[in-house]
């Protein structure tokens, strides 16, 4: 077997893992989640989720990848065999397939970002940013089912993004992903800090920061706040989709698991806070300019970045510098994340199908692009909103919960703790075990149960005000297909099925004359 690729250096691995974690989730998603869920009220569940689920799970996933050093299906198959249990290989297919599903809409959001980079040099969105974004650019239709036509600009830019992914991943771990991390992350950090410091010194910034940091303890009883916070942490820290496990499987034998995991988690939180501060300070200065409250001037939801930021840029003297800086930061952050979504399935294909990285990445990028077109129609932003909600609040949580159940409840996590401690200066102990084997699984379980029961809530109380059918088709059905597909692949790759297929094949193919 070809020797497994490895990272070239510790810093290279760290920057790539941070590159995966820090993405649209931090700059595009975190601020609007915080905004929609009460600003300061959101930060408390967010930090609790980051400390009790996020960082412990990064340690957990790094330790699995480093210990098992294979692709996901093999890891979960081997783990379940340790005790002769049923085969849980399906988790190892579900997570990579979910990652690719996420990549398909992530690429489309990135295509909007690329378009906005172009516009930002001249504030090309005009004076009415909302009309521009929804009506002129996306030409958004009235419902997720009203597809309308494909938007050719978005289609071309999405193709460009898949092409960029292809180039980076094609070059391999060291020369592709690691190099991208080493260039992208420092540049991103500098850009974001410049933007943040510039924004917090604008008049009115304090109004926004007040909204972000003032806790509202009364809202903590709202279970939805907790659901969103856990979903956000999973999405932002790239958990439950096999990315962190796969990245760690390329680590050399002597690598510090716990330290690297802490750094990755903390840096991810830091980037979210920096962009939260930057965006909320901006919202505050906008509120001051219009002499209104933040709630009155801001467009919530996924369009916060694409409507409110351009509105602010329109009023900013140096907008031709700060606009491109902002959208380029988003693009860099997004690119380094999207490449990490490809790796879990790619490494599984290389290992199981014995194909080369180049063949694998070509197939994945082509298929990914074709699937991405689903989100380039006029209904794109609506279908994408549902797909994003279900991927993080259902898919990633299910991916995370099933790996925790297998490792912590069926196998006991001690072997992972021992492995992590063997390699690390900072040791994990009772608190970590408590988090991964009790606290997080129980919370994930409750959240999933809540999500499922909410699916049957009366119309109007559903997520985003979508109808049951819309949520069913673009959410539950997609998730269901991914789970069923994983079970089918698990079955197809089992030895019994393969023997059966070989048998049937031999039966139906004509034999050599000599044998008759
Ligand atoms: N963490 C990335 C972000 O914040 C998204 C992502 C999720 C990347 C899962 C890889 C795996 O944008």
XYZ file of C-alpha atoms and ligand atoms in Angstrom:
528
model
C 0.000 0.000 0.000
C 1.220 3.493 -0.736
C 2.679 5.191 2.297
C 0.147 7.417 3.978
C 0.753 11.108 3.438
C 1.819 13.207 6.410
C 1.935 16.825 7.452
C 5.326 18.453 7.014
C 5.388 20.260 10.347
C 3.414 20.805 13.516
C 2.653 24.386 12.598
C 1.494 23.240 9.167
C -0.995 20.843 10.734
C -2.170 23.415 13.243
C -2.708 26.100 10.627
C -4.591 23.664 8.419
C -6.835 22.570 11.292
C -7.440 26.209 12.210
C -7.950 26.889 8.515
C -10.690 24.283 8.505
C -12.305 25.619 11.646
C -12.132 29.305 10.802
C -14.382 29.948 7.861
C -17.686 31.386 6.811
C -18.886 29.941 10.108
C -16.954 32.593 11.992
C -17.342 35.635 9.788
C -20.683 35.084 8.050
C -22.560 32.762 10.398
C -21.457 33.595 13.953
C -22.438 37.286 13.875
C -25.906 36.636 12.473
C -26.519 33.737 14.831
C -25.481 35.969 17.715
C -27.612 38.793 16.367
C -30.712 36.658 15.802
C -30.401 34.956 19.144
C -30.197 38.037 21.281
C -26.543 39.116 21.019
C -25.181 38.921 24.562
C -27.672 36.201 25.430
C -26.108 33.966 22.803
C -22.539 34.285 24.033
C -23.171 32.391 27.277
C -24.493 29.162 25.698
C -21.913 29.573 22.951
C -18.987 29.604 25.372
C -20.457 26.807 27.465
C -20.890 24.740 24.296
C -17.350 25.559 23.176
C -15.811 24.542 26.509
C -17.854 21.443 27.268
C -18.474 20.114 23.760
C -16.285 21.926 21.231
C -12.777 21.643 22.618
C -13.289 18.224 24.297
C -14.546 16.914 20.963
C -11.605 18.296 19.037
C -9.322 16.440 21.468
C -11.508 13.366 20.981
C -11.427 13.547 17.162
C -7.700 14.320 17.004
C -7.013 11.363 19.310
C -9.117 8.965 17.197
C -7.461 10.065 13.959
C -3.962 9.949 15.376
C -4.509 6.612 17.085
C -6.185 4.813 14.187
C -4.357 6.487 11.279
C -6.785 5.389 8.559
C -9.705 6.808 6.685
C -13.046 7.133 8.443
C -14.870 3.983 7.271
C -11.920 1.832 8.275
C -11.606 3.619 11.600
C -15.237 3.045 12.538
C -15.221 -0.484 11.226
C -12.131 -1.337 13.256
C -13.451 0.409 16.345
C -16.684 -1.543 16.267
C -14.791 -4.779 15.785
C -12.757 -4.183 18.944
C -15.550 -5.705 20.954
C -17.114 -7.727 18.200
C -20.097 -5.385 18.065
C -22.322 -4.674 15.115
C -20.571 -2.880 12.339
C -20.665 0.909 12.769
C -18.791 1.571 9.565
C -21.783 3.606 8.331
C -20.678 6.521 10.565
C -17.477 6.555 8.565
C -19.501 7.065 5.381
C -22.202 9.313 6.769
C -19.726 11.913 8.025
C -17.747 12.276 4.768
C -20.936 12.338 2.681
C -22.375 15.023 4.930
C -19.129 16.965 4.544
C -19.502 16.911 0.770
C -23.150 17.930 1.064
C -22.077 20.914 3.178
C -19.385 21.734 0.619
C -21.996 21.913 -2.138
C -23.828 24.856 -0.591
C -20.704 26.323 1.019
C -19.280 26.692 -2.494
C -22.339 28.670 -3.570
C -22.086 31.085 -0.633
C -18.423 31.500 -1.522
C -19.451 32.333 -5.058
C -21.532 35.242 -3.714
C -18.486 36.325 -1.730
C -16.351 36.301 -4.861
C -18.923 38.382 -6.684
C -19.015 40.864 -3.833
C -15.221 41.182 -3.909
C -15.608 42.498 -7.445
C -18.408 44.880 -6.458
C -16.638 46.173 -3.378
C -14.036 48.172 -5.309
C -16.725 50.538 -6.554
C -19.586 49.842 -4.133
C -21.239 48.301 -7.171
C -24.283 47.220 -5.140
C -25.745 50.712 -5.435
C -27.657 52.554 -2.783
C -30.340 49.998 -2.030
C -28.308 47.012 -0.894
C -31.233 44.861 0.093
C -33.023 45.157 -3.220
C -29.740 44.620 -4.972
C -28.875 41.415 -3.090
C -32.260 39.714 -3.174
C -33.857 41.053 -6.320
C -31.102 42.031 -8.723
C -28.303 39.644 -7.835
C -30.013 36.494 -6.488
C -33.423 37.279 -8.004
C -34.800 35.290 -5.107
C -38.016 33.414 -5.766
C -40.963 33.245 -3.422
C -40.430 29.742 -2.025
C -37.820 26.959 -1.989
C -39.820 25.039 -4.572
C -40.080 27.952 -6.998
C -36.749 27.141 -8.607
C -36.844 29.550 -11.561
C -33.734 29.622 -13.737
C -30.098 29.067 -12.908
C -28.165 32.260 -12.283
C -25.289 32.084 -14.807
C -22.930 34.351 -12.841
C -23.322 32.287 -9.691
C -22.928 29.112 -11.722
C -19.655 30.261 -13.272
C -18.253 31.484 -9.967
C -19.270 28.225 -8.293
C -17.411 26.342 -11.026
C -14.387 28.541 -10.349
C -14.525 27.681 -6.677
C -14.680 23.944 -7.343
C -11.750 24.429 -9.670
C -9.735 26.176 -6.937
C -10.582 23.391 -4.500
C -9.476 20.879 -7.093
C -6.114 22.593 -7.594
C -5.326 22.816 -3.885
C -6.457 19.323 -2.906
C -4.921 17.773 -6.031
C -1.471 18.935 -4.884
C -1.722 16.770 -1.779
C -1.386 17.290 1.938
C 1.936 19.098 2.161
C 2.060 20.978 -1.091
C -1.646 21.723 -1.233
C -3.598 21.868 1.996
C -0.698 22.634 4.324
C 0.732 25.323 2.075
C -2.707 26.921 1.744
C -3.076 26.957 5.542
C 0.356 28.483 6.014
C -0.403 31.301 3.615
C -4.102 31.861 4.264
C -4.236 31.877 8.044
C -1.624 34.535 8.859
C -2.997 36.756 6.091
C -6.521 36.283 7.410
C -5.484 37.096 10.981
C -3.845 40.350 9.880
C -6.807 41.386 7.713
C -9.328 40.644 10.420
C -7.400 42.531 13.066
C -7.078 45.569 10.814
C -10.807 45.477 10.130
C -11.711 45.002 13.770
C -9.536 47.841 15.046
C -10.754 50.138 12.335
C -14.382 49.424 13.196
C -14.162 49.712 16.964
C -12.885 53.265 16.707
C -15.830 54.433 14.605
C -18.424 56.601 16.318
C -21.323 54.502 17.566
C -19.302 51.284 17.785
C -20.025 51.120 21.500
C -23.746 50.741 20.838
C -23.051 47.601 18.861
C -20.564 46.181 21.339
C -23.071 46.731 24.074
C -25.576 44.623 22.164
C -23.008 41.875 21.665
C -21.692 41.706 25.201
C -24.588 42.622 27.457
C -25.924 39.303 28.717
C -29.636 38.816 28.879
C -30.042 36.084 31.455
C -33.793 35.818 30.975
C -33.321 34.369 27.521
C -31.185 31.489 28.803
C -34.301 29.442 29.443
C -35.038 29.453 25.732
C -34.025 26.000 24.542
C -33.657 27.238 20.964
C -30.780 29.420 22.038
C -28.918 26.333 23.256
C -29.738 24.376 20.130
C -28.321 27.160 17.946
C -25.248 27.548 20.149
C -24.352 23.852 19.936
C -25.057 23.806 16.207
C -22.827 26.855 15.786
C -19.969 25.298 17.778
C -20.153 22.068 15.781
C -20.225 23.933 12.491
C -17.518 26.367 13.440
C -15.139 23.795 14.900
C -15.670 21.412 11.970
C -16.940 18.615 14.227
C -18.969 15.521 13.469
C -18.094 15.363 9.763
C -14.767 13.588 9.970
C -12.586 16.547 9.008
C -10.649 16.750 12.251
C -10.302 12.951 12.442
C -8.979 12.809 8.893
C -6.573 15.719 9.385
C -5.229 14.090 12.559
C -4.745 10.789 10.747
C -2.006 12.486 8.714
C -0.067 13.468 11.857
C 3.335 11.935 12.462
C 3.533 9.524 15.418
C 5.051 12.006 17.831
C 2.552 14.836 17.921
C 0.976 16.639 20.801
C -2.756 15.974 20.553
C -4.173 17.929 23.470
C -2.171 21.103 22.933
C -2.977 21.202 19.247
C -6.651 20.643 19.990
C -6.765 23.433 22.568
C -5.047 25.823 20.228
C -7.391 24.956 17.374
C -10.506 25.439 19.514
C -9.310 28.634 21.160
C -8.187 30.187 17.900
C -11.541 29.357 16.379
C -13.340 31.107 19.256
C -10.946 34.035 18.951
C -11.709 34.465 15.252
C -15.440 34.330 15.958
C -15.108 36.974 18.617
C -12.978 39.201 16.418
C -15.501 39.042 13.621
C -18.393 39.395 16.074
C -16.800 42.542 17.489
C -16.071 43.880 14.030
C -19.603 43.305 12.746
C -21.426 44.496 15.857
C -19.250 47.621 16.078
C -20.184 48.264 12.471
C -23.875 47.769 13.209
C -23.564 50.203 16.085
C -22.043 52.919 13.945
C -24.736 52.373 11.385
C -27.434 52.717 14.062
C -25.852 55.981 15.171
C -25.727 57.325 11.634
C -29.407 56.635 11.160
C -30.273 57.643 14.663
C -32.165 54.415 15.222
C -31.766 51.291 17.321
C -29.687 48.403 15.993
C -32.779 46.248 15.524
C -34.230 48.834 13.195
C -31.255 49.184 10.892
C -30.084 45.622 10.573
C -31.060 42.839 8.259
C -30.814 39.603 10.279
C -30.165 36.121 8.976
C -27.799 34.922 6.291
C -27.972 38.222 4.445
C -26.424 40.236 7.288
C -23.066 40.096 5.533
C -24.398 40.785 2.072
C -26.850 43.535 2.879
C -25.840 45.292 6.050
C -22.097 45.371 5.425
C -22.508 46.932 1.956
C -24.915 49.463 3.475
C -22.248 50.467 5.939
C -19.568 50.513 3.253
C -21.705 52.942 1.270
C -21.311 55.437 4.082
C -17.673 54.814 4.843
C -15.067 57.197 3.402
C -12.390 54.529 2.862
C -14.835 51.893 1.691
C -12.775 51.065 -1.409
C -10.096 49.724 0.863
C -12.186 48.180 3.597
C -14.775 46.605 1.345
C -12.319 44.479 -0.605
C -10.414 43.692 2.616
C -13.581 42.366 4.203
C -14.741 40.244 1.291
C -11.243 38.936 0.571
C -11.013 37.851 4.230
C -14.277 35.986 3.856
C -13.054 34.318 0.683
C -9.766 33.209 2.242
C -11.482 31.893 5.345
C -14.043 30.043 3.261
C -11.560 28.468 0.881
C -9.379 27.016 3.609
C -12.486 25.496 5.182
C -14.042 24.085 2.071
C -10.905 22.160 1.140
C -11.132 20.386 4.477
C -14.654 19.239 3.668
C -13.357 17.230 0.724
C -10.634 15.343 2.564
C -12.711 12.817 4.593
C -14.394 11.310 1.524
C -11.256 11.595 -0.552
C -9.117 9.691 1.935
C -11.827 7.025 2.187
C -11.953 6.670 -1.590
C -8.164 6.464 -1.867
C -8.015 3.775 0.787
C -11.051 1.721 -0.182
C -11.145 2.019 -3.950
C -7.353 2.041 -4.329
C -7.485 5.052 -6.600
C -5.031 7.938 -6.640
C -5.609 11.281 -4.917
C -5.771 12.907 -8.326
C -8.488 10.607 -9.613
C -10.444 10.873 -6.376
C -10.378 14.645 -6.155
C -11.416 14.969 -9.779
C -14.469 12.762 -9.269
C -15.455 14.527 -6.049
C -15.072 18.032 -7.467
C -17.050 17.223 -10.593
C -19.851 15.595 -8.619
C -19.742 18.386 -6.040
C -20.101 21.007 -8.720
C -23.045 19.233 -10.325
C -24.796 19.028 -6.967
C -23.969 22.654 -6.169
C -26.079 23.771 -9.108
C -29.137 22.925 -6.989
C -28.328 26.056 -5.004
C -27.658 28.321 -7.988
C -31.308 28.616 -8.948
C -33.439 31.583 -7.944
C -34.557 29.644 -4.898
C -30.894 29.130 -3.901
C -30.733 31.198 -0.746
C -33.891 29.563 0.602
C -32.892 25.970 -0.108
C -29.427 26.725 1.173
C -30.734 28.185 4.405
C -32.669 24.974 5.104
C -29.771 22.738 4.050
C -27.407 24.684 6.305
C -29.788 24.522 9.263
C -30.242 20.769 8.954
C -26.593 20.017 8.276
C -25.365 21.692 11.418
C -28.296 21.216 13.770
C -29.099 17.677 12.748
C -26.376 16.127 10.559
C -23.262 17.222 12.412
C -24.855 16.602 15.780
C -25.845 13.092 14.657
C -22.321 12.483 13.370
C -20.911 13.652 16.692
C -23.411 11.768 18.830
C -22.902 8.456 17.034
C -19.116 8.562 17.352
C -19.459 9.424 21.042
C -21.884 6.566 21.646
C -19.634 4.085 19.897
C -16.404 5.143 21.565
C -17.601 6.238 24.975
C -20.583 4.065 25.715
C -19.732 0.893 23.862
C -15.953 0.929 24.078
C -15.164 3.281 27.026
C -13.091 6.351 26.251
C -10.110 5.372 28.437
C -8.063 4.062 25.534
C -8.395 7.428 23.803
C -7.537 9.365 26.959
C -4.476 7.149 27.444
C -3.475 7.699 23.863
C -3.924 11.478 24.051
C -2.021 11.630 27.341
C 0.823 9.534 26.025
C 1.571 12.147 23.430
C 0.656 15.361 25.232
C 2.159 17.697 27.812
C -1.234 18.726 29.029
C -3.153 15.660 30.222
C -6.874 15.066 29.949
C -8.674 13.634 32.948
C -12.024 13.285 34.607
C -13.476 16.530 33.275
C -12.778 15.519 29.683
C -14.252 12.062 30.203
C -17.294 13.581 31.855
C -17.782 15.897 28.878
C -17.396 13.320 26.143
C -19.091 10.388 27.773
C -21.912 12.088 29.612
C -22.490 15.787 29.218
C -22.152 16.183 25.459
C -23.969 12.991 24.400
C -26.878 13.762 26.702
C -27.155 17.335 25.465
C -26.856 16.240 21.842
C -29.534 13.675 22.439
C -31.905 16.244 23.909
C -31.229 18.685 21.086
C -31.824 16.065 18.434
C -35.050 14.962 20.093
C -36.174 18.588 20.265
C -35.321 19.156 16.636
C -37.260 16.106 15.580
C -40.292 17.095 17.623
C -40.127 20.643 16.254
C -40.358 19.218 12.776
C -43.959 18.399 13.550
C -44.725 21.790 15.036
C -47.673 23.651 13.530
C -46.883 25.767 10.479
C -45.413 29.129 11.356
C -43.546 27.743 14.361
C -41.126 25.828 12.180
C -37.605 26.934 11.460
C -37.515 30.136 9.406
C -41.280 30.037 8.816
C -40.882 27.418 6.067
C -43.674 24.937 5.464
C -43.452 21.336 6.621
C -42.987 20.059 3.063
C -40.184 22.515 2.342
C -38.318 21.548 5.481
C -38.995 17.915 4.800
C -37.662 17.900 1.258
C -34.584 20.100 1.681
C -33.820 19.064 5.235
C -35.034 15.715 6.503
C -35.054 14.010 3.126
C -31.465 15.066 2.393
C -30.313 13.873 5.812
C -32.280 10.655 5.410
C -30.726 10.003 1.998
C -27.238 10.496 3.457
C -27.898 8.026 6.272
C -29.445 5.437 3.954
C -26.623 5.851 1.453
C -24.088 5.255 4.212
C -25.852 2.087 5.277
C -25.969 0.887 1.672
C -22.257 1.537 1.169
C -21.470 -0.216 4.446
C -23.414 -3.213 3.256
C -21.848 -3.182 -0.180
C -18.380 -3.081 1.288
C -18.983 -5.950 3.717
C -17.174 -9.136 2.842
C -20.373 -11.170 2.629
C -21.948 -8.817 0.106
C -18.774 -8.657 -1.919
C -18.624 -12.436 -2.043
C -22.258 -12.527 -3.053
C -21.657 -9.988 -5.825
C -18.655 -11.970 -7.049
C -20.757 -15.116 -7.003
C -23.593 -13.521 -8.983
C -21.072 -12.025 -11.378
C -19.506 -15.410 -11.991
C -22.941 -16.926 -12.562
C -23.988 -14.414 -15.188
C -20.729 -14.000 -17.062
C -20.083 -16.652 -19.738
C -17.246 -18.972 -18.800
C -14.299 -19.986 -20.943
C -15.128 -22.706 -23.431
C -12.468 -24.873 -21.848
C -14.434 -25.058 -18.611
C -17.638 -26.367 -20.175
N -15.726 25.230 10.271
C -16.032 25.771 8.997
C -16.514 27.191 9.152
O -16.562 27.706 10.221
C -17.031 24.932 8.246
C -16.687 23.496 8.226
C -17.534 22.588 8.812
C -15.488 23.057 7.676
C -17.193 21.244 8.851
C -15.146 21.710 7.712
C -15.997 20.814 8.307
O -16.849 27.818 8.212
